Short mmCIF file of C-alpha atoms in Angstrom, two decimals:
data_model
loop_
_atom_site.label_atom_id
_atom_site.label_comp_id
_atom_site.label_asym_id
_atom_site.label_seq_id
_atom_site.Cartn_x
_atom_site.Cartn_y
_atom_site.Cartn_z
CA UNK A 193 51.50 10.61 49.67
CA UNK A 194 53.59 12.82 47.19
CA UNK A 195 52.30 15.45 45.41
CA UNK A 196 50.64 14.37 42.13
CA UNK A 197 53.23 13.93 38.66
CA UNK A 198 52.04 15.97 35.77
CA UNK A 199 51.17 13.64 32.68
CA UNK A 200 50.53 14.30 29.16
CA UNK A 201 47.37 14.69 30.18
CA UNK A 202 47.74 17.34 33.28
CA UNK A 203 50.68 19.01 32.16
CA UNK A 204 49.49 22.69 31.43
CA UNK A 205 51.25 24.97 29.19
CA UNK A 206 48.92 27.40 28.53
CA UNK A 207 48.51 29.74 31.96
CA UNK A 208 50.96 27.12 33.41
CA UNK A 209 51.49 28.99 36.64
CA UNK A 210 47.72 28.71 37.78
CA UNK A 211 48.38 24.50 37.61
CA UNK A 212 48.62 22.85 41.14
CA UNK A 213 49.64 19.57 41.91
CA UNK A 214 50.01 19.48 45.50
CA UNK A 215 47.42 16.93 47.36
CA UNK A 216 46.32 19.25 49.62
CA UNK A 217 45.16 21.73 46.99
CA UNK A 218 43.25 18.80 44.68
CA UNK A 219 41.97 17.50 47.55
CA UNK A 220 40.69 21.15 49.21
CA UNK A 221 38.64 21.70 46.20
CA UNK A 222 37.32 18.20 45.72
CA UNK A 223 35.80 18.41 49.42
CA UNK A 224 34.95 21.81 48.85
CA UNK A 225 32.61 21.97 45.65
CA UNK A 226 29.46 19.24 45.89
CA UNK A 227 29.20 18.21 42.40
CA UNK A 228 31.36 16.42 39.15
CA UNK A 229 31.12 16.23 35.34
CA UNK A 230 31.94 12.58 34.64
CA UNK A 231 33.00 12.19 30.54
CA UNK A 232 33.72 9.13 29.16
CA UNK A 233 34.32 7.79 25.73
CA UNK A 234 31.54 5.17 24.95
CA UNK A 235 33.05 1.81 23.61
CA UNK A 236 30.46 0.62 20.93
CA UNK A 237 29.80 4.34 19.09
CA UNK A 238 33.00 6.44 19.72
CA UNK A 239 30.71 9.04 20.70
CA UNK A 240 31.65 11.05 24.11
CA UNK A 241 29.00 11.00 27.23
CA UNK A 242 29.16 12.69 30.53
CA UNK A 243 27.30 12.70 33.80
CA UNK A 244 26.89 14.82 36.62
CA UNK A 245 26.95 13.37 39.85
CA UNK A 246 27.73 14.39 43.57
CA UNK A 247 30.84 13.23 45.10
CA UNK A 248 32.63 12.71 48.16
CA UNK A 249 36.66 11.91 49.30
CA UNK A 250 38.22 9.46 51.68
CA UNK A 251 42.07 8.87 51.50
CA UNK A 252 43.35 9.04 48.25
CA UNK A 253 40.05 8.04 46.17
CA UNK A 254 36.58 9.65 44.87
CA UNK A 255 33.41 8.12 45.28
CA UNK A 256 30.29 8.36 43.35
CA UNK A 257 27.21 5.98 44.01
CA UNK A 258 24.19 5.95 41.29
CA UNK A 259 21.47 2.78 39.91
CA UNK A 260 22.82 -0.45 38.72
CA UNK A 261 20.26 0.09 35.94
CA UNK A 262 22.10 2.85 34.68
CA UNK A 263 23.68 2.46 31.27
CA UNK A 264 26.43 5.12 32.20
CA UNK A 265 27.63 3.94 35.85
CA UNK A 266 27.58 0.28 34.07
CA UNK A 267 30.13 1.97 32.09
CA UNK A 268 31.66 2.98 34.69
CA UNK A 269 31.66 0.18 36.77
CA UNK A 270 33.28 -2.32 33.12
CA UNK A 271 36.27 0.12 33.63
CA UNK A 272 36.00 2.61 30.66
CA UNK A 273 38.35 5.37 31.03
CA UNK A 274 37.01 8.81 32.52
CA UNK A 275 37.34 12.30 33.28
CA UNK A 276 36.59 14.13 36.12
CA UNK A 277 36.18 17.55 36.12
CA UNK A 278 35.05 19.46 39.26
CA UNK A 279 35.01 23.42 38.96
CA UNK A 280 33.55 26.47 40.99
CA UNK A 281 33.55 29.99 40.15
CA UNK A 282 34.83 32.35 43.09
CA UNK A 283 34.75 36.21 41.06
CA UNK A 284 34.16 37.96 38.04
CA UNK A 285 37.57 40.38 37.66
CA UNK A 286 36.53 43.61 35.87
CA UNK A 287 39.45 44.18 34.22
CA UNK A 288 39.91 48.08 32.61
CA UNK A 289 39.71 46.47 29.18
CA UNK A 290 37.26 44.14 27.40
CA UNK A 291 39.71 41.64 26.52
CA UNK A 292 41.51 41.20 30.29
CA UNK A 293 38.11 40.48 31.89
CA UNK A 294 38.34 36.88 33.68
CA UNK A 295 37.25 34.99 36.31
CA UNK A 296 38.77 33.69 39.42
CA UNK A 297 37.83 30.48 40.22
CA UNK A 298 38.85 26.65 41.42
CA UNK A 299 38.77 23.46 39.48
CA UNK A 300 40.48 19.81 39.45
CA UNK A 301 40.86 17.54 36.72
CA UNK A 302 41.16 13.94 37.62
CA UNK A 303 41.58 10.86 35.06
CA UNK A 304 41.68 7.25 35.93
CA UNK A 305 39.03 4.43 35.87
CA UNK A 306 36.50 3.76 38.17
CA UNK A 307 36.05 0.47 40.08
CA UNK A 308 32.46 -0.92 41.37
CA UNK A 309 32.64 -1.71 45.47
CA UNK A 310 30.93 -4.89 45.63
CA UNK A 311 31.21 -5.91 49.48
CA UNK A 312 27.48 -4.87 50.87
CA UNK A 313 29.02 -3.67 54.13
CA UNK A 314 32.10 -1.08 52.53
CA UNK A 315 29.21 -0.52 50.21
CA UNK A 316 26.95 0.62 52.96
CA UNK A 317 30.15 2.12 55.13
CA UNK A 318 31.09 4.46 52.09
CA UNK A 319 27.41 6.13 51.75
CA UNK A 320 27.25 6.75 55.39
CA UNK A 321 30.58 8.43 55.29
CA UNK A 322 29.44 10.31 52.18
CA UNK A 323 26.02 11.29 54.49
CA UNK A 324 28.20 12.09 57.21
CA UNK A 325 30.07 14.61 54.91
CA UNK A 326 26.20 15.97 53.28
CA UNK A 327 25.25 16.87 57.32
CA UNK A 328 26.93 15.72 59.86
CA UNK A 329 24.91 12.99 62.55
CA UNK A 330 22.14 12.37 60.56
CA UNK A 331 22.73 9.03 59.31
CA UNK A 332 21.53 8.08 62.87
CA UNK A 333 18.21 10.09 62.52
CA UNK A 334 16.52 8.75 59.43
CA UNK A 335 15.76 4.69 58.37
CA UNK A 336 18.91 3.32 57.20
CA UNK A 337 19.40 1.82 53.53
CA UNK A 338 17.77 -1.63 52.94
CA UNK A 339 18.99 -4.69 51.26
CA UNK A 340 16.98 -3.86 48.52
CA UNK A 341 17.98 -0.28 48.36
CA UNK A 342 22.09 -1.59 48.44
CA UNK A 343 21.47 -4.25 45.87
CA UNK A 344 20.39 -1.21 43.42
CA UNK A 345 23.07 1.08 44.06
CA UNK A 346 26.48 1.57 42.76
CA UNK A 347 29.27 2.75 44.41
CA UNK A 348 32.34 3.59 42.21
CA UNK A 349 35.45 4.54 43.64
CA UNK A 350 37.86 5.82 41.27
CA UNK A 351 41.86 6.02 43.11
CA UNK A 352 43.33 9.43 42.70
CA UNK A 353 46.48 8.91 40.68
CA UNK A 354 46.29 11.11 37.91
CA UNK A 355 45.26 15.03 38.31
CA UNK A 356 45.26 18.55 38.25
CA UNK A 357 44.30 21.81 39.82
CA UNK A 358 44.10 24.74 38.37
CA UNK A 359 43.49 28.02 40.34
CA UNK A 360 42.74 32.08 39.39
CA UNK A 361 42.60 34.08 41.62
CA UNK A 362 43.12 38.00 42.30
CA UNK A 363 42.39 41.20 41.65
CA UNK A 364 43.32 42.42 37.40
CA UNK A 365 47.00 43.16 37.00
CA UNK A 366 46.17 46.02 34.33
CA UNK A 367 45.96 49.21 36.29
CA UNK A 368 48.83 50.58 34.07
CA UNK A 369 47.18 50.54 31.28
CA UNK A 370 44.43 52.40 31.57
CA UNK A 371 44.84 54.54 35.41
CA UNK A 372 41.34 56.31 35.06
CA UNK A 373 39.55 53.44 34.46
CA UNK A 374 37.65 51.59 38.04
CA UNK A 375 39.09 47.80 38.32
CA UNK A 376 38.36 45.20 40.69
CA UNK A 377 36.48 42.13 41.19
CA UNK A 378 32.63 41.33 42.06
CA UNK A 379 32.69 38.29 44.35
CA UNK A 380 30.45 35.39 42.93
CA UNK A 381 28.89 33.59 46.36
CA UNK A 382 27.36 30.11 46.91
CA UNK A 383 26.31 27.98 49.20
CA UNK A 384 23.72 26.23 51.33
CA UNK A 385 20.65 28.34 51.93
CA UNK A 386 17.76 28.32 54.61
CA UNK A 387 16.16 24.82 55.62
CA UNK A 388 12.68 24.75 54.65
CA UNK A 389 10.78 22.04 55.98
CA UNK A 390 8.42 20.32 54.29
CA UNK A 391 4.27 19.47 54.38
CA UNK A 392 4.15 16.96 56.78
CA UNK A 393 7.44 18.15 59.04
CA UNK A 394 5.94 21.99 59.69
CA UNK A 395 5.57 21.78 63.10
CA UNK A 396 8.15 19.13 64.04
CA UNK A 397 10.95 20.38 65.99
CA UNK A 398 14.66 20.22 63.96
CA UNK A 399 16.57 17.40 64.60
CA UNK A 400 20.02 17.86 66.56
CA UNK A 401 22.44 17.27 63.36
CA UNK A 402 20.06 20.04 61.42
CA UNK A 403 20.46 22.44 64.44
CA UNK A 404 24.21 22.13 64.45
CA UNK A 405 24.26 22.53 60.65
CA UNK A 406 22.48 25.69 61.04
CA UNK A 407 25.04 26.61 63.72
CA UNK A 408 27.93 26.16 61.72
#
């Protein structure tokens, strides 16, 4: 598909040259970074909410899965508009002066409305995918969802029409101003850590999609 059209809502004008709207840029850093903030207007108060919730990507569309009993994903799931925000921090840039200190660091913005997946099997087809994504081959290793399990969950998929990335990143473009003065940038890190196993699984060997995550 095209590269996304900025709206009133995604147009930036402020900083305007960090704003992306390629697909391959929105889409890098929504398969890159776990986790969403999910905002949405509440109907009956006026009153803002918001959620986080992990996430996943296939085609042009964002999944999130949660209970049936919850009040939020119900809101979800009626069609309320929403906003997505996904961000990560990458650096802190130590500018030579208070006021040019920044970060560097990804996000996307993403508005639309979510739609529940009713069909049991796409239903059941969409989590696998997003355990596939969590660690690879171990949907096949542990007891698969049950009809009970399916019948409270809800998947939401929300079609990726509307959105934005924005993007800083660099080292600070100050050196000018203040030559005797050390600049750069302290690299923020994150990521998966160590597997720890857990009471009853001590002495059990690791199963062959943990081994090849800890290869990766």
């Amino acid at each position: 598909m095209s590269d996304f059209e900025p709206t009133a809502r995604t147009r930036m004008r402020h900083c305007a040259h960090k704003a992306r709207y390629d697909r391959d840029t929105v889409y890098q850093i929504i398969d890159d970074i776990p986790e969403c903030t999910i905002a949405v207007c509440e109907p009956q108060t006026g009153l803002p909410r918001q959620m986080v919730s992990t996430h996943w990507r296939i085609d042009d569309a964002l999944y999130i899965h949660g209970s049936n009993g919850s009040g939020f994903c119900k809101l979800l799931a009626a069609g309320v508009p929403a906003a997505v925000s996904i961000a990560a921090t990458d650096g802190l840039v130590l500018a030579r002066s208070a006021f040019d200190t920044s970060i560097n660091f990804r996000s996307v913005s993403v508005y639309g409305q979510f739609e529940a997946v009713r069909a049991r099997d796409e239903q059941l087809a969409l989590l696998q995918a997003f355990y596939e994504k969590l660690v690879p081959g171990r949907w096949e290793e542990v007891r698969a969802p049950t009809p009970q399990e399916l019948a409270a969950t809800f998947v939401l998929r929300l079609p990726l029409s509307e959105a934005v990335a924005k993007v800083s990143e660099g080292e600070p473009d100050d050196q000018a101003e203040a030559p005797d003065v050390w600049g750069g940038v302290r690299v923020y890190r994150h990521g998966w850590g160590e597997l720890v196993a857990d009471g009853a699984s001590g002495d059990k060997p690791l199963p062959a999609s943990l081994r090849r995550l800890l290869e990766r």
